[in-house]
Every structure is written in C-alpha cells, then in structure tokens.
Amino acid sequence: NAGVTQTPKFQVLKTGQSMTLQCAQDMNHEYMSWYRQDPGMGLRLIHYSVGAGITDQGEVPNGYNVSRSTTEDFPLRLLSAAPSQTSVYFCASSLFTGTDEQYFGPGTRLTVT
Amino acid sequence: GQQVMQIPQYQHVQEGEDFTTYCNSSTTLSNIQWYKQRPGGHPVFLIQLVKSGEVKKQKRLTFQFGEAKKNSSLHITATQTTDVGTYFCAGPGEGSNYKLTFGKGTLLTVNP
C-alpha cells in the first residue's frame, strides 16, 4: 500500500492564481481531511469528508474548496491564492472519523508571492 | 471554542535526560491522541488514550490521560537523538468526532 499520497511536493504561485492540491489514499478509508501547518500554529483543519459526496468545513475553510467524488481522492482547491495561504498542507485519512488514528501524507509546501 | 494547549513550546535536553510535554484542554475530551513529527516530515500517530486515568507505555515513552479527561502528558525516559521532533496532542472538537483539534506542539531537540 502506498498509504496517503500528495502532489505536488512543492509549489510556488503568484497572488490570484488558482491551483489544486491532490490527495489520494489506497486504504479504503472513509474519512479524509486537509490541514495547514504554519510555524508555531500547530495543525489547523481546513475541510474534511466522511465519505464520497460528503464534505464539511473545518477551522479555517475560507479561500479553499473541496469535493469528494470517490473514496480514494480528496483534492483541495485554492480559488485565488493569497500570500496568507503560504503554508505546508497535509492531507490525512482514517477509517471512519476524526478520532480514529490519522494517517498523514508527506505534505505540500506552498509559497504564494 | 475548544482549545488544546501544550507546554512547553520548546525543550532542549542532553541525551540521556528525561523529557515531558503537557497537554491541556478547555473541555472534557472523549479521547486524546499523540503524534510525532520529525523535522521536515509528516505527523505520525503514536497512541490514543480513552479512559480516565489511563497510562500506556511504549518502550521509553509513557502516556497519561488525566482523571478529569482534560489533560494528558507524554514522558520520555533517557532521551536519544532519535527522539528529536515535534510532539503534538490532539482531541476531538467540541461536540464532534469529525474534527480533530491539535495543540501547537512541543519541539524537542537532543544534544548528543
């Protein structure tokens, strides 16, 4: 099993550009989520999904969209990038809920100039 | 909203010394998880505690969940250079099992 994979590993965007961060898991997990990690801020939940077709907002959802058309994939879309979105983004998955053991992907380091 | 606080923010120790990080929640938690993130890496699950007063050990690591289920601690005995990293606690969001709230973490560095 590859576990949780994320692409790209690194990305530089200009302010106003849009892009999609990809996340996939091959463990048949129902729950998937996106976090951002900023220095000294820990991990903050952006959006999560409890199954295909079901998504909800986390702690810091503004400026981000998600969809979940399959169990395996959970892409994160930045609609119009801003310098405040410079961060490291982690995708995670677990069997059913946020309180199950979370499996994290390797992360995407995003810089917005 | 719910807050999960960790102290200290940083800890530097000599190899062989003990280390403890503390986690406190503003609300009662149904369970608490601990994760380790190596520098440049991603968080990796260590353990989950569920019962009031629970104590679990993993080799040199000892995890405790408080009697009131509002605090937890991670203690490492005789640190090694392989223990370097940031340790996070995380608990379910208030009234929700679908949102995990992380503390800001404790960065441990070990001098060989």
PDB file of C-alpha atoms in Angstrom:
ATOM      1  CA  ASN A   1       0.000   0.000   0.000  1.00  0.00           C
ATOM      2  CA  ALA A   2       1.206   3.499  -0.833  1.00  0.00           C
ATOM      3  CA  GLY A   3      -0.836   4.942   2.059  1.00  0.00           C
ATOM      4  CA  VAL A   4      -1.638   8.637   1.600  1.00  0.00           C
ATOM      5  CA  THR A   5      -0.012  10.378  -1.344  1.00  0.00           C
ATOM      6  CA  GLN A   6       0.077  14.080  -2.118  1.00  0.00           C
ATOM      7  CA  THR A   7       1.146  16.020  -5.193  1.00  0.00           C
ATOM      8  CA  PRO A   8       2.923  18.263  -5.785  1.00  0.00           C
ATOM      9  CA  LYS A   9       5.617  18.292  -3.073  1.00  0.00           C
ATOM     10  CA  PHE A  10       6.422  21.955  -3.691  1.00  0.00           C
ATOM     11  CA  GLN A  11       4.553  24.743  -5.463  1.00  0.00           C
ATOM     12  CA  VAL A  12       5.080  28.467  -5.987  1.00  0.00           C
ATOM     13  CA  LEU A  13       2.081  30.562  -7.012  1.00  0.00           C
ATOM     14  CA  LYS A  14       1.550  34.199  -7.749  1.00  0.00           C
ATOM     15  CA  THR A  15      -1.187  36.075  -5.916  1.00  0.00           C
ATOM     16  CA  GLY A  16      -4.526  35.497  -7.619  1.00  0.00           C
ATOM     17  CA  GLN A  17      -3.601  32.221  -9.287  1.00  0.00           C
ATOM     18  CA  SER A  18      -5.624  29.097  -8.636  1.00  0.00           C
ATOM     19  CA  MET A  19      -4.470  25.541  -8.201  1.00  0.00           C
ATOM     20  CA  THR A  20      -5.463  22.125  -6.912  1.00  0.00           C
ATOM     21  CA  LEU A  21      -3.520  20.098  -4.367  1.00  0.00           C
ATOM     22  CA  GLN A  22      -4.041  16.408  -4.936  1.00  0.00           C
ATOM     23  CA  CYS A  23      -4.528  13.779  -2.234  1.00  0.00           C
ATOM     24  CA  ALA A  24      -5.174  10.084  -2.640  1.00  0.00           C
ATOM     25  CA  GLN A  25      -5.315   7.100  -0.292  1.00  0.00           C
ATOM     26  CA  ASP A  26      -5.443   3.394  -1.022  1.00  0.00           C
ATOM     27  CA  MET A  27      -6.550   2.142   2.404  1.00  0.00           C
ATOM     28  CA  ASN A  28     -10.308   2.351   1.726  1.00  0.00           C
ATOM     29  CA  HIS A  29     -10.670   4.972   4.447  1.00  0.00           C
ATOM     30  CA  GLU A  30     -13.962   6.810   4.692  1.00  0.00           C
ATOM     31  CA  TYR A  31     -12.621   9.903   6.480  1.00  0.00           C
ATOM     32  CA  MET A  32     -10.247  12.327   4.792  1.00  0.00           C
ATOM     33  CA  SER A  33      -9.139  15.783   5.812  1.00  0.00           C
ATOM     34  CA  TRP A  34      -6.886  18.693   4.952  1.00  0.00           C
ATOM     35  CA  TYR A  35      -4.708  20.583   7.432  1.00  0.00           C
ATOM     36  CA  ARG A  36      -2.407  23.526   7.107  1.00  0.00           C
ATOM     37  CA  GLN A  37       0.683  23.894   9.258  1.00  0.00           C
ATOM     38  CA  ASP A  38       2.222  27.257   9.965  1.00  0.00           C
ATOM     39  CA  PRO A  39       5.201  27.932  12.263  1.00  0.00           C
ATOM     40  CA  GLY A  40       4.107  27.972  15.899  1.00  0.00           C
ATOM     41  CA  MET A  41       0.461  27.311  14.989  1.00  0.00           C
ATOM     42  CA  GLY A  42       0.245  23.541  15.009  1.00  0.00           C
ATOM     43  CA  LEU A  43      -2.085  21.839  12.545  1.00  0.00           C
ATOM     44  CA  ARG A  44      -5.354  23.549  11.670  1.00  0.00           C
ATOM     45  CA  LEU A  45      -8.218  21.721   9.985  1.00  0.00           C
ATOM     46  CA  ILE A  46      -9.365  23.238   6.684  1.00  0.00           C
ATOM     47  CA  HIS A  47     -12.001  20.810   5.384  1.00  0.00           C
ATOM     48  CA  TYR A  48     -12.924  17.214   5.968  1.00  0.00           C
ATOM     49  CA  SER A  49     -15.016  14.479   4.378  1.00  0.00           C
ATOM     50  CA  VAL A  50     -16.735  11.489   5.972  1.00  0.00           C
ATOM     51  CA  GLY A  51     -17.334   9.706   2.678  1.00  0.00           C
ATOM     52  CA  ALA A  52     -17.776  10.156  -1.038  1.00  0.00           C
ATOM     53  CA  GLY A  53     -20.085  13.089  -1.738  1.00  0.00           C
ATOM     54  CA  ILE A  54     -19.944  14.452   1.834  1.00  0.00           C
ATOM     55  CA  THR A  55     -17.703  17.334   2.889  1.00  0.00           C
ATOM     56  CA  ASP A  56     -17.742  19.904   5.673  1.00  0.00           C
ATOM     57  CA  GLN A  57     -15.763  22.871   6.899  1.00  0.00           C
ATOM     58  CA  GLY A  58     -13.060  22.788   9.500  1.00  0.00           C
ATOM     59  CA  GLU A  59     -11.477  25.573  11.486  1.00  0.00           C
ATOM     60  CA  VAL A  60     -10.002  27.642   8.621  1.00  0.00           C
ATOM     61  CA  PRO A  61     -12.023  26.969   5.418  1.00  0.00           C
ATOM     62  CA  ASN A  62     -12.010  30.422   3.802  1.00  0.00           C
ATOM     63  CA  GLY A  63     -10.292  30.535   0.415  1.00  0.00           C
ATOM     64  CA  TYR A  64     -10.405  26.760  -0.070  1.00  0.00           C
ATOM     65  CA  ASN A  65     -12.820  24.379  -1.796  1.00  0.00           C
ATOM     66  CA  VAL A  66     -13.023  20.609  -1.651  1.00  0.00           C
ATOM     67  CA  SER A  67     -15.034  17.844  -3.238  1.00  0.00           C
ATOM     68  CA  ARG A  68     -15.038  14.067  -2.796  1.00  0.00           C
ATOM     69  CA  SER A  69     -16.280  12.202  -5.826  1.00  0.00           C
ATOM     70  CA  THR A  70     -14.519   8.913  -4.944  1.00  0.00           C
ATOM     71  CA  THR A  71     -13.433   7.231  -1.706  1.00  0.00           C
ATOM     72  CA  GLU A  72      -9.796   7.458  -2.782  1.00  0.00           C
ATOM     73  CA  ASP A  73      -9.387  11.118  -3.759  1.00  0.00           C
ATOM     74  CA  PHE A  74      -9.843  14.364  -1.881  1.00  0.00           C
ATOM     75  CA  PRO A  75      -8.452  17.371  -3.780  1.00  0.00           C
ATOM     76  CA  LEU A  76      -8.073  20.809  -2.212  1.00  0.00           C
ATOM     77  CA  ARG A  77      -8.640  23.828  -4.461  1.00  0.00           C
ATOM     78  CA  LEU A  78      -7.255  27.280  -3.872  1.00  0.00           C
ATOM     79  CA  LEU A  79      -9.546  29.630  -5.733  1.00  0.00           C
ATOM     80  CA  SER A  80      -7.448  32.803  -5.760  1.00  0.00           C
ATOM     81  CA  ALA A  81      -4.164  32.371  -3.923  1.00  0.00           C
ATOM     82  CA  ALA A  82      -3.097  34.931  -1.333  1.00  0.00           C
ATOM     83  CA  PRO A  83       0.243  35.302   0.493  1.00  0.00           C
ATOM     84  CA  SER A  84      -1.583  34.313   3.726  1.00  0.00           C
ATOM     85  CA  GLN A  85      -2.046  30.857   2.210  1.00  0.00           C
ATOM     86  CA  THR A  86       1.697  30.248   2.182  1.00  0.00           C
ATOM     87  CA  SER A  87       1.946  27.127   4.317  1.00  0.00           C
ATOM     88  CA  VAL A  88       2.594  23.406   4.420  1.00  0.00           C
ATOM     89  CA  TYR A  89      -0.533  21.436   3.593  1.00  0.00           C
ATOM     90  CA  PHE A  90      -1.128  17.925   4.884  1.00  0.00           C
ATOM     91  CA  CYS A  91      -3.810  15.528   3.796  1.00  0.00           C
ATOM     92  CA  ALA A  92      -4.839  12.818   6.254  1.00  0.00           C
ATOM     93  CA  SER A  93      -7.155   9.850   6.238  1.00  0.00           C
ATOM     94  CA  SER A  94      -8.657   7.473   8.792  1.00  0.00           C
ATOM     95  CA  LEU A  95     -11.104   4.611   8.918  1.00  0.00           C
ATOM     96  CA  PHE A  96     -14.260   6.499   9.832  1.00  0.00           C
ATOM     97  CA  THR A  97     -13.885   9.630  11.962  1.00  0.00           C
ATOM     98  CA  GLY A  98     -11.555  12.356  13.126  1.00  0.00           C
ATOM     99  CA  THR A  99     -10.995  10.446  16.362  1.00  0.00           C
ATOM    100  CA  ASP A 100      -9.565   7.379  14.646  1.00  0.00           C
ATOM    101  CA  GLU A 101      -5.826   7.079  14.044  1.00  0.00           C
ATOM    102  CA  GLN A 102      -4.943   9.613  11.347  1.00  0.00           C
ATOM    103  CA  TYR A 103      -2.569   8.684   8.519  1.00  0.00           C
ATOM    104  CA  PHE A 104      -0.867  11.733   7.066  1.00  0.00           C
ATOM    105  CA  GLY A 105       0.543  12.280   3.602  1.00  0.00           C
ATOM    106  CA  PRO A 106       4.044  13.706   3.074  1.00  0.00           C
ATOM    107  CA  GLY A 107       2.755  17.275   2.621  1.00  0.00           C
ATOM    108  CA  THR A 108       2.820  20.025   0.007  1.00  0.00           C
ATOM    109  CA  ARG A 109       4.896  23.134   0.669  1.00  0.00           C
ATOM    110  CA  LEU A 110       3.124  26.084  -0.967  1.00  0.00           C
ATOM    111  CA  THR A 111       4.541  29.567  -1.378  1.00  0.00           C
ATOM    112  CA  VAL A 112       2.379  32.421  -2.650  1.00  0.00           C
ATOM    113  CA  THR A 113       4.252  35.516  -3.785  1.00  0.00           C
TER     114      THR A 113
ATOM    115  CA  GLY B   1     -14.445  27.230  21.012  1.00  0.00           C
ATOM    116  CA  GLN B   2     -12.377  24.378  22.281  1.00  0.00           C
ATOM    117  CA  GLN B   3      -8.697  24.984  22.856  1.00  0.00           C
ATOM    118  CA  VAL B   4      -5.920  22.466  23.269  1.00  0.00           C
ATOM    119  CA  MET B   5      -2.804  23.932  24.815  1.00  0.00           C
ATOM    120  CA  GLN B   6       0.627  22.358  25.045  1.00  0.00           C
ATOM    121  CA  ILE B   7       3.599  23.285  27.156  1.00  0.00           C
ATOM    122  CA  PRO B   8       6.430  23.808  26.809  1.00  0.00           C
ATOM    123  CA  GLN B   9       6.688  25.126  23.257  1.00  0.00           C
ATOM    124  CA  TYR B  10      10.365  24.111  23.065  1.00  0.00           C
ATOM    125  CA  GLN B  11      12.584  21.822  25.110  1.00  0.00           C
ATOM    126  CA  HIS B  12      16.267  21.215  24.646  1.00  0.00           C
ATOM    127  CA  VAL B  13      17.842  18.328  26.566  1.00  0.00           C
ATOM    128  CA  GLN B  14      21.124  16.471  26.779  1.00  0.00           C
ATOM    129  CA  GLU B  15      20.974  12.925  25.527  1.00  0.00           C
ATOM    130  CA  GLY B  16      20.019  10.669  28.424  1.00  0.00           C
ATOM    131  CA  GLU B  17      17.892  13.276  30.207  1.00  0.00           C
ATOM    132  CA  ASP B  18      14.145  12.834  30.616  1.00  0.00           C
ATOM    133  CA  PHE B  19      11.529  14.927  28.810  1.00  0.00           C
ATOM    134  CA  THR B  20       7.873  15.671  29.490  1.00  0.00           C
ATOM    135  CA  THR B  21       5.282  17.584  27.476  1.00  0.00           C
ATOM    136  CA  TYR B  22       1.867  18.518  28.822  1.00  0.00           C
ATOM    137  CA  CYS B  23      -1.432  18.962  27.049  1.00  0.00           C
ATOM    138  CA  ASN B  24      -4.474  20.761  28.495  1.00  0.00           C
ATOM    139  CA  SER B  25      -7.940  21.068  27.020  1.00  0.00           C
ATOM    140  CA  SER B  26     -10.552  23.700  27.820  1.00  0.00           C
ATOM    141  CA  THR B  27     -13.222  20.976  27.623  1.00  0.00           C
ATOM    142  CA  THR B  28     -13.519  17.341  28.645  1.00  0.00           C
ATOM    143  CA  LEU B  29     -12.212  15.024  25.934  1.00  0.00           C
ATOM    144  CA  SER B  30     -13.647  11.662  24.965  1.00  0.00           C
ATOM    145  CA  ASN B  31     -10.141  10.635  23.954  1.00  0.00           C
ATOM    146  CA  ILE B  32      -6.750  12.111  23.176  1.00  0.00           C
ATOM    147  CA  GLN B  33      -4.186  11.227  20.546  1.00  0.00           C
ATOM    148  CA  TRP B  34      -0.449  11.871  20.381  1.00  0.00           C
ATOM    149  CA  TYR B  35       1.583  12.353  17.206  1.00  0.00           C
ATOM    150  CA  LYS B  36       5.273  12.818  16.446  1.00  0.00           C
ATOM    151  CA  GLN B  37       6.602  14.849  13.541  1.00  0.00           C
ATOM    152  CA  ARG B  38      10.268  14.573  12.630  1.00  0.00           C
ATOM    153  CA  PRO B  39      11.895  17.702  11.141  1.00  0.00           C
ATOM    154  CA  GLY B  40      10.790  18.003   7.522  1.00  0.00           C
ATOM    155  CA  GLY B  41       8.397  15.089   7.911  1.00  0.00           C
ATOM    156  CA  HIS B  42       4.738  14.486   8.456  1.00  0.00           C
ATOM    157  CA  PRO B  43       2.880  13.714  11.711  1.00  0.00           C
ATOM    158  CA  VAL B  44       2.880  10.056  12.679  1.00  0.00           C
ATOM    159  CA  PHE B  45       0.365   8.582  15.107  1.00  0.00           C
ATOM    160  CA  LEU B  46       1.824   7.364  18.401  1.00  0.00           C
ATOM    161  CA  ILE B  47      -1.104   6.430  20.620  1.00  0.00           C
ATOM    162  CA  GLN B  48      -4.687   7.067  21.652  1.00  0.00           C
ATOM    163  CA  LEU B  49      -5.918   7.270  25.262  1.00  0.00           C
ATOM    164  CA  VAL B  50      -9.587   6.803  26.050  1.00  0.00           C
ATOM    165  CA  LYS B  51     -10.136   6.037  29.734  1.00  0.00           C
ATOM    166  CA  SER B  52      -9.921   8.419  32.674  1.00  0.00           C
ATOM    167  CA  GLY B  53      -6.567   7.995  34.432  1.00  0.00           C
ATOM    168  CA  GLU B  54      -5.240   5.708  31.682  1.00  0.00           C
ATOM    169  CA  VAL B  55      -1.486   5.117  31.467  1.00  0.00           C
ATOM    170  CA  LYS B  56       0.138   3.477  28.450  1.00  0.00           C
ATOM    171  CA  LYS B  57       3.782   2.725  27.766  1.00  0.00           C
ATOM    172  CA  GLN B  58       5.697   2.297  24.545  1.00  0.00           C
ATOM    173  CA  LYS B  59       9.293   1.401  25.392  1.00  0.00           C
ATOM    174  CA  ARG B  60      10.749   4.653  26.826  1.00  0.00           C
ATOM    175  CA  LEU B  61       7.538   6.655  26.232  1.00  0.00           C
ATOM    176  CA  THR B  62       4.822   6.906  28.888  1.00  0.00           C
ATOM    177  CA  PHE B  63       1.465   8.481  28.112  1.00  0.00           C
ATOM    178  CA  GLN B  64      -1.089   9.546  30.725  1.00  0.00           C
ATOM    179  CA  PHE B  65      -4.675  10.745  30.494  1.00  0.00           C
ATOM    180  CA  GLY B  66      -5.906  12.808  33.432  1.00  0.00           C
ATOM    181  CA  GLU B  67      -8.667  11.712  35.762  1.00  0.00           C
ATOM    182  CA  ALA B  68     -10.904  14.566  34.566  1.00  0.00           C
ATOM    183  CA  LYS B  69     -10.030  13.782  30.916  1.00  0.00           C
ATOM    184  CA  LYS B  70      -8.964  17.387  30.354  1.00  0.00           C
ATOM    185  CA  ASN B  71      -5.206  16.905  30.404  1.00  0.00           C
ATOM    186  CA  SER B  72      -2.569  14.488  29.230  1.00  0.00           C
ATOM    187  CA  SER B  73       1.176  14.094  29.289  1.00  0.00           C
ATOM    188  CA  LEU B  74       3.926  12.360  27.362  1.00  0.00           C
ATOM    189  CA  HIS B  75       7.103  11.445  29.220  1.00  0.00           C
ATOM    190  CA  ILE B  76      10.249  10.164  27.532  1.00  0.00           C
ATOM    191  CA  THR B  77      12.842   8.458  29.732  1.00  0.00           C
ATOM    192  CA  ALA B  78      16.516   8.753  28.831  1.00  0.00           C
ATOM    193  CA  THR B  79      16.118  10.655  25.571  1.00  0.00           C
ATOM    194  CA  GLN B  80      18.014   9.640  22.469  1.00  0.00           C
ATOM    195  CA  THR B  81      18.831  11.639  19.339  1.00  0.00           C
ATOM    196  CA  THR B  82      16.154   9.661  17.520  1.00  0.00           C
ATOM    197  CA  ASP B  83      13.541  11.313  19.775  1.00  0.00           C
ATOM    198  CA  VAL B  84      14.106  14.696  18.102  1.00  0.00           C
ATOM    199  CA  GLY B  85      10.926  16.169  16.648  1.00  0.00           C
ATOM    200  CA  THR B  86       7.692  17.927  17.475  1.00  0.00           C
ATOM    201  CA  TYR B  87       5.161  16.131  19.644  1.00  0.00           C
ATOM    202  CA  PHE B  88       1.501  17.034  19.215  1.00  0.00           C
ATOM    203  CA  CYS B  89      -1.540  16.124  21.225  1.00  0.00           C
ATOM    204  CA  ALA B  90      -4.955  16.191  19.564  1.00  0.00           C
ATOM    205  CA  GLY B  91      -8.518  15.806  20.749  1.00  0.00           C
ATOM    206  CA  PRO B  92     -11.975  15.721  19.207  1.00  0.00           C
ATOM    207  CA  GLY B  93     -13.571  19.100  18.548  1.00  0.00           C
ATOM    208  CA  GLU B  94     -16.268  20.171  20.979  1.00  0.00           C
ATOM    209  CA  GLY B  95     -19.381  18.124  20.294  1.00  0.00           C
ATOM    210  CA  SER B  96     -17.895  16.494  17.226  1.00  0.00           C
ATOM    211  CA  ASN B  97     -15.998  13.308  16.483  1.00  0.00           C
ATOM    212  CA  TYR B  98     -15.276  14.568  12.985  1.00  0.00           C
ATOM    213  CA  LYS B  99     -12.985  17.455  13.825  1.00  0.00           C
ATOM    214  CA  LEU B 100      -9.626  16.908  15.445  1.00  0.00           C
ATOM    215  CA  THR B 101      -8.088  19.866  17.305  1.00  0.00           C
ATOM    216  CA  PHE B 102      -4.306  19.826  17.592  1.00  0.00           C
ATOM    217  CA  GLY B 103      -2.187  21.521  20.179  1.00  0.00           C
ATOM    218  CA  LYS B 104       0.635  23.715  18.868  1.00  0.00           C
ATOM    219  CA  GLY B 105       3.189  21.070  19.724  1.00  0.00           C
ATOM    220  CA  THR B 106       6.406  20.793  21.709  1.00  0.00           C
ATOM    221  CA  LEU B 107       9.643  20.815  19.741  1.00  0.00           C
ATOM    222  CA  LEU B 108      12.216  18.537  21.357  1.00  0.00           C
ATOM    223  CA  THR B 109      15.881  18.840  20.476  1.00  0.00           C
ATOM    224  CA  VAL B 110      18.500  16.484  21.909  1.00  0.00           C
ATOM    225  CA  ASN B 111      22.168  17.319  22.279  1.00  0.00           C
ATOM    226  CA  PRO B 112      24.322  14.191  21.804  1.00  0.00           C
TER     227      PRO B 112
END
